[in-house]
mmCIF file with all atom_site columns, C-alpha atoms in Angstrom:
data_model
loop_
_atom_site.group_PDB
_atom_site.id
_atom_site.type_symbol
_atom_site.label_atom_id
_atom_site.label_alt_id
_atom_site.label_comp_id
_atom_site.label_asym_id
_atom_site.label_entity_id
_atom_site.label_seq_id
_atom_site.pdbx_PDB_ins_code
_atom_site.Cartn_x
_atom_site.Cartn_y
_atom_site.Cartn_z
_atom_site.occupancy
_atom_site.B_iso_or_equiv
_atom_site.pdbx_formal_charge
_atom_site.auth_seq_id
_atom_site.auth_comp_id
_atom_site.auth_asym_id
_atom_site.auth_atom_id
_atom_site.pdbx_PDB_model_num
ATOM 1   C CA . UNK A 1 1   ? -0.014  -0.036  0.098   1.00 0.00 ? 1   UNK A CA 1
ATOM 2   C CA . UNK A 1 2   ? 1.286   3.356   -0.746  1.00 0.00 ? 2   UNK A CA 1
ATOM 3   C CA . UNK A 1 3   ? 0.263   6.358   1.092   1.00 0.00 ? 3   UNK A CA 1
ATOM 4   C CA . UNK A 1 4   ? 0.954   9.905   -0.126  1.00 0.00 ? 4   UNK A CA 1
ATOM 5   C CA . UNK A 1 5   ? 0.351   13.379  1.694   1.00 0.00 ? 5   UNK A CA 1
ATOM 6   C CA . UNK A 1 6   ? 0.210   16.749  0.318   1.00 0.00 ? 6   UNK A CA 1
ATOM 7   C CA . UNK A 1 7   ? -0.574  19.793  2.632   1.00 0.00 ? 7   UNK A CA 1
ATOM 8   C CA . UNK A 1 8   ? -2.212  22.824  0.653   1.00 0.00 ? 8   UNK A CA 1
ATOM 9   C CA . UNK A 1 9   ? -1.340  26.054  1.677   1.00 0.00 ? 9   UNK A CA 1
ATOM 10  C CA . UNK A 1 10  ? -3.190  29.101  1.089   1.00 0.00 ? 10  UNK A CA 1
ATOM 11  C CA . UNK A 1 11  ? -3.008  30.466  -2.281  1.00 0.00 ? 11  UNK A CA 1
ATOM 12  C CA . UNK A 1 12  ? -4.924  31.648  -5.525  1.00 0.00 ? 12  UNK A CA 1
ATOM 13  C CA . UNK A 1 13  ? -7.276  29.189  -6.036  1.00 0.00 ? 13  UNK A CA 1
ATOM 14  C CA . UNK A 1 14  ? -6.135  26.142  -3.941  1.00 0.00 ? 14  UNK A CA 1
ATOM 15  C CA . UNK A 1 15  ? -9.257  25.211  -2.905  1.00 0.00 ? 15  UNK A CA 1
ATOM 16  C CA . UNK A 1 16  ? -10.730 25.080  -6.333  1.00 0.00 ? 16  UNK A CA 1
ATOM 17  C CA . UNK A 1 17  ? -7.510  23.255  -7.722  1.00 0.00 ? 17  UNK A CA 1
ATOM 18  C CA . UNK A 1 18  ? -7.812  20.490  -5.095  1.00 0.00 ? 18  UNK A CA 1
ATOM 19  C CA . UNK A 1 19  ? -11.613 20.093  -5.468  1.00 0.00 ? 19  UNK A CA 1
ATOM 20  C CA . UNK A 1 20  ? -11.465 19.701  -9.172  1.00 0.00 ? 20  UNK A CA 1
ATOM 21  C CA . UNK A 1 21  ? -8.560  17.247  -8.708  1.00 0.00 ? 21  UNK A CA 1
ATOM 22  C CA . UNK A 1 22  ? -10.161 15.138  -6.294  1.00 0.00 ? 22  UNK A CA 1
ATOM 23  C CA . UNK A 1 23  ? -13.549 14.997  -8.056  1.00 0.00 ? 23  UNK A CA 1
ATOM 24  C CA . UNK A 1 24  ? -11.995 14.341  -11.552 1.00 0.00 ? 24  UNK A CA 1
ATOM 25  C CA . UNK A 1 25  ? -13.335 11.379  -13.580 1.00 0.00 ? 25  UNK A CA 1
ATOM 26  C CA . UNK A 1 26  ? -10.604 8.608   -14.948 1.00 0.00 ? 26  UNK A CA 1
ATOM 27  C CA . UNK A 1 27  ? -13.052 6.777   -16.733 1.00 0.00 ? 27  UNK A CA 1
ATOM 28  C CA . UNK A 1 28  ? -15.340 6.200   -13.595 1.00 0.00 ? 28  UNK A CA 1
ATOM 29  C CA . UNK A 1 29  ? -16.790 8.944   -11.811 1.00 0.00 ? 29  UNK A CA 1
ATOM 30  C CA . UNK A 1 30  ? -15.423 9.279   -7.995  1.00 0.00 ? 30  UNK A CA 1
ATOM 31  C CA . UNK A 1 31  ? -17.769 8.469   -4.968  1.00 0.00 ? 31  UNK A CA 1
ATOM 32  C CA . UNK A 1 32  ? -18.109 11.098  -2.547  1.00 0.00 ? 32  UNK A CA 1
ATOM 33  C CA . UNK A 1 33  ? -18.200 8.504   0.632   1.00 0.00 ? 33  UNK A CA 1
ATOM 34  C CA . UNK A 1 34  ? -19.008 11.420  3.083   1.00 0.00 ? 34  UNK A CA 1
ATOM 35  C CA . UNK A 1 35  ? -18.268 14.510  4.372   1.00 0.00 ? 35  UNK A CA 1
ATOM 36  C CA . UNK A 1 36  ? -17.481 14.525  8.199   1.00 0.00 ? 36  UNK A CA 1
ATOM 37  C CA . UNK A 1 37  ? -16.937 16.685  11.193  1.00 0.00 ? 37  UNK A CA 1
ATOM 38  C CA . UNK A 1 38  ? -18.379 19.853  9.301   1.00 0.00 ? 38  UNK A CA 1
ATOM 39  C CA . UNK A 1 39  ? -21.510 21.786  8.888   1.00 0.00 ? 39  UNK A CA 1
ATOM 40  C CA . UNK A 1 40  ? -20.725 21.730  5.094   1.00 0.00 ? 40  UNK A CA 1
ATOM 41  C CA . UNK A 1 41  ? -22.501 19.122  3.306   1.00 0.00 ? 41  UNK A CA 1
ATOM 42  C CA . UNK A 1 42  ? -20.569 18.895  0.139   1.00 0.00 ? 42  UNK A CA 1
ATOM 43  C CA . UNK A 1 43  ? -16.998 18.661  -0.693  1.00 0.00 ? 43  UNK A CA 1
ATOM 44  C CA . UNK A 1 44  ? -16.932 22.374  -1.780  1.00 0.00 ? 44  UNK A CA 1
ATOM 45  C CA . UNK A 1 45  ? -18.678 23.510  1.259   1.00 0.00 ? 45  UNK A CA 1
ATOM 46  C CA . UNK A 1 46  ? -16.729 21.395  3.558   1.00 0.00 ? 46  UNK A CA 1
ATOM 47  C CA . UNK A 1 47  ? -13.359 22.702  1.850   1.00 0.00 ? 47  UNK A CA 1
ATOM 48  C CA . UNK A 1 48  ? -14.685 26.232  2.466   1.00 0.00 ? 48  UNK A CA 1
ATOM 49  C CA . UNK A 1 49  ? -15.298 25.567  6.124   1.00 0.00 ? 49  UNK A CA 1
ATOM 50  C CA . UNK A 1 50  ? -11.871 24.129  6.461   1.00 0.00 ? 50  UNK A CA 1
ATOM 51  C CA . UNK A 1 51  ? -10.546 27.389  5.075   1.00 0.00 ? 51  UNK A CA 1
ATOM 52  C CA . UNK A 1 52  ? -12.410 29.438  7.440   1.00 0.00 ? 52  UNK A CA 1
ATOM 53  C CA . UNK A 1 53  ? -11.297 27.471  10.384  1.00 0.00 ? 53  UNK A CA 1
ATOM 54  C CA . UNK A 1 54  ? -7.745  27.885  9.256   1.00 0.00 ? 54  UNK A CA 1
ATOM 55  C CA . UNK A 1 55  ? -8.099  31.911  8.919   1.00 0.00 ? 55  UNK A CA 1
ATOM 56  C CA . UNK A 1 56  ? -9.888  31.898  12.170  1.00 0.00 ? 56  UNK A CA 1
ATOM 57  C CA . UNK A 1 57  ? -6.670  30.265  14.177  1.00 0.00 ? 57  UNK A CA 1
ATOM 58  C CA . UNK A 1 58  ? -2.897  30.112  13.831  1.00 0.00 ? 58  UNK A CA 1
ATOM 59  C CA . UNK A 1 59  ? -3.141  27.418  11.298  1.00 0.00 ? 59  UNK A CA 1
ATOM 60  C CA . UNK A 1 60  ? -1.127  27.848  8.078   1.00 0.00 ? 60  UNK A CA 1
ATOM 61  C CA . UNK A 1 61  ? -2.819  24.913  6.121   1.00 0.00 ? 61  UNK A CA 1
ATOM 62  C CA . UNK A 1 62  ? -6.639  24.517  5.550   1.00 0.00 ? 62  UNK A CA 1
ATOM 63  C CA . UNK A 1 63  ? -6.422  21.074  4.192   1.00 0.00 ? 63  UNK A CA 1
ATOM 64  C CA . UNK A 1 64  ? -4.322  18.114  3.399   1.00 0.00 ? 64  UNK A CA 1
ATOM 65  C CA . UNK A 1 65  ? -4.957  15.641  0.396   1.00 0.00 ? 65  UNK A CA 1
ATOM 66  C CA . UNK A 1 66  ? -3.934  12.211  1.798   1.00 0.00 ? 66  UNK A CA 1
ATOM 67  C CA . UNK A 1 67  ? -4.166  9.242   -1.075  1.00 0.00 ? 67  UNK A CA 1
ATOM 68  C CA . UNK A 1 68  ? -4.072  5.570   0.062   1.00 0.00 ? 68  UNK A CA 1
ATOM 69  C CA . UNK A 1 69  ? -3.136  3.548   -3.020  1.00 0.00 ? 69  UNK A CA 1
ATOM 70  C CA . UNK A 1 70  ? -3.563  -0.140  -2.092  1.00 0.00 ? 70  UNK A CA 1
ATOM 71  C CA . UNK A 1 71  ? -2.175  -3.063  -4.237  1.00 0.00 ? 71  UNK A CA 1
ATOM 72  C CA . UNK A 1 72  ? -5.904  -4.664  -4.009  1.00 0.00 ? 72  UNK A CA 1
ATOM 73  C CA . UNK A 1 73  ? -9.212  -3.127  -3.678  1.00 0.00 ? 73  UNK A CA 1
ATOM 74  C CA . UNK A 1 74  ? -10.215 -2.560  0.050   1.00 0.00 ? 74  UNK A CA 1
ATOM 75  C CA . UNK A 1 75  ? -13.382 -3.543  1.434   1.00 0.00 ? 75  UNK A CA 1
ATOM 76  C CA . UNK A 1 76  ? -15.464 -0.647  3.341   1.00 0.00 ? 76  UNK A CA 1
ATOM 77  C CA . UNK A 1 77  ? -14.220 -1.928  6.334   1.00 0.00 ? 77  UNK A CA 1
ATOM 78  C CA . UNK A 1 78  ? -10.629 -2.023  5.450   1.00 0.00 ? 78  UNK A CA 1
ATOM 79  C CA . UNK A 1 79  ? -10.996 1.428   3.752   1.00 0.00 ? 79  UNK A CA 1
ATOM 80  C CA . UNK A 1 80  ? -12.443 2.830   6.982   1.00 0.00 ? 80  UNK A CA 1
ATOM 81  C CA . UNK A 1 81  ? -9.909  1.125   9.275   1.00 0.00 ? 81  UNK A CA 1
ATOM 82  C CA . UNK A 1 82  ? -7.213  2.705   7.154   1.00 0.00 ? 82  UNK A CA 1
ATOM 83  C CA . UNK A 1 83  ? -8.701  6.279   7.164   1.00 0.00 ? 83  UNK A CA 1
ATOM 84  C CA . UNK A 1 84  ? -9.186  6.018   10.925  1.00 0.00 ? 84  UNK A CA 1
ATOM 85  C CA . UNK A 1 85  ? -5.539  5.067   11.681  1.00 0.00 ? 85  UNK A CA 1
ATOM 86  C CA . UNK A 1 86  ? -4.108  7.715   9.481   1.00 0.00 ? 86  UNK A CA 1
ATOM 87  C CA . UNK A 1 87  ? -6.351  10.347  11.082  1.00 0.00 ? 87  UNK A CA 1
ATOM 88  C CA . UNK A 1 88  ? -5.457  9.009   14.505  1.00 0.00 ? 88  UNK A CA 1
ATOM 89  C CA . UNK A 1 89  ? -1.631  9.164   13.748  1.00 0.00 ? 89  UNK A CA 1
ATOM 90  C CA . UNK A 1 90  ? -2.210  12.766  12.470  1.00 0.00 ? 90  UNK A CA 1
ATOM 91  C CA . UNK A 1 91  ? -4.096  13.594  15.810  1.00 0.00 ? 91  UNK A CA 1
ATOM 92  C CA . UNK A 1 92  ? -7.080  14.623  13.462  1.00 0.00 ? 92  UNK A CA 1
ATOM 93  C CA . UNK A 1 93  ? -9.607  12.325  14.549  1.00 0.00 ? 93  UNK A CA 1
ATOM 94  C CA . UNK A 1 94  ? -11.827 15.461  15.355  1.00 0.00 ? 94  UNK A CA 1
ATOM 95  C CA . UNK A 1 95  ? -10.970 17.220  12.401  1.00 0.00 ? 95  UNK A CA 1
ATOM 96  C CA . UNK A 1 96  ? -13.312 17.896  9.373   1.00 0.00 ? 96  UNK A CA 1
ATOM 97  C CA . UNK A 1 97  ? -12.532 15.650  6.460   1.00 0.00 ? 97  UNK A CA 1
ATOM 98  C CA . UNK A 1 98  ? -13.843 14.564  2.983   1.00 0.00 ? 98  UNK A CA 1
ATOM 99  C CA . UNK A 1 99  ? -13.696 11.106  2.029   1.00 0.00 ? 99  UNK A CA 1
ATOM 100 C CA . UNK A 1 100 ? -13.792 10.433  -1.938  1.00 0.00 ? 100 UNK A CA 1
ATOM 101 C CA . UNK A 1 101 ? -13.210 7.168   -3.579  1.00 0.00 ? 101 UNK A CA 1
ATOM 102 C CA . UNK A 1 102 ? -11.884 6.476   -7.084  1.00 0.00 ? 102 UNK A CA 1
ATOM 103 C CA . UNK A 1 103 ? -12.065 3.102   -8.625  1.00 0.00 ? 103 UNK A CA 1
ATOM 104 C CA . UNK A 1 104 ? -9.511  2.188   -10.863 1.00 0.00 ? 104 UNK A CA 1
ATOM 105 C CA . UNK A 1 105 ? -8.442  -1.031  -12.824 1.00 0.00 ? 105 UNK A CA 1
ATOM 106 C CA . UNK A 1 106 ? -5.724  -2.425  -10.674 1.00 0.00 ? 106 UNK A CA 1
ATOM 107 C CA . UNK A 1 107 ? -2.686  -3.903  -12.536 1.00 0.00 ? 107 UNK A CA 1
ATOM 108 C CA . UNK A 1 108 ? -2.761  -7.872  -12.776 1.00 0.00 ? 108 UNK A CA 1
ATOM 109 C CA . UNK A 1 109 ? 0.464   -9.603  -11.402 1.00 0.00 ? 109 UNK A CA 1
ATOM 110 C CA . UNK A 1 110 ? 2.620   -10.580 -14.242 1.00 0.00 ? 110 UNK A CA 1
ATOM 111 C CA . UNK A 1 111 ? 2.622   -14.630 -14.632 1.00 0.00 ? 111 UNK A CA 1
ATOM 112 C CA . UNK A 1 112 ? 5.509   -16.185 -16.513 1.00 0.00 ? 112 UNK A CA 1
#
């Protein structure tokens, strides 16, 4: 499993760029699993709330883009467990987050 992390600092259109990136369609449209711990109901609203929380605090980052790239597709339970572990390690269990799932065809192992 590969996990990547990309903090998004304030800048011109960073929310819109990230929003468009995570909701892009690479063949199959992404599935918004949920918007959590925020009053926002959509990913765009949640991300705006995250920016407002950043601006009202001493934080320098409104949102972080974290990807989980497993070798095999995860079950819902495995996905939720991975997300909860990452949030716990970041100390962000109570923070707002948006969970988006992209389904891509997995590479098949090479058989000689």
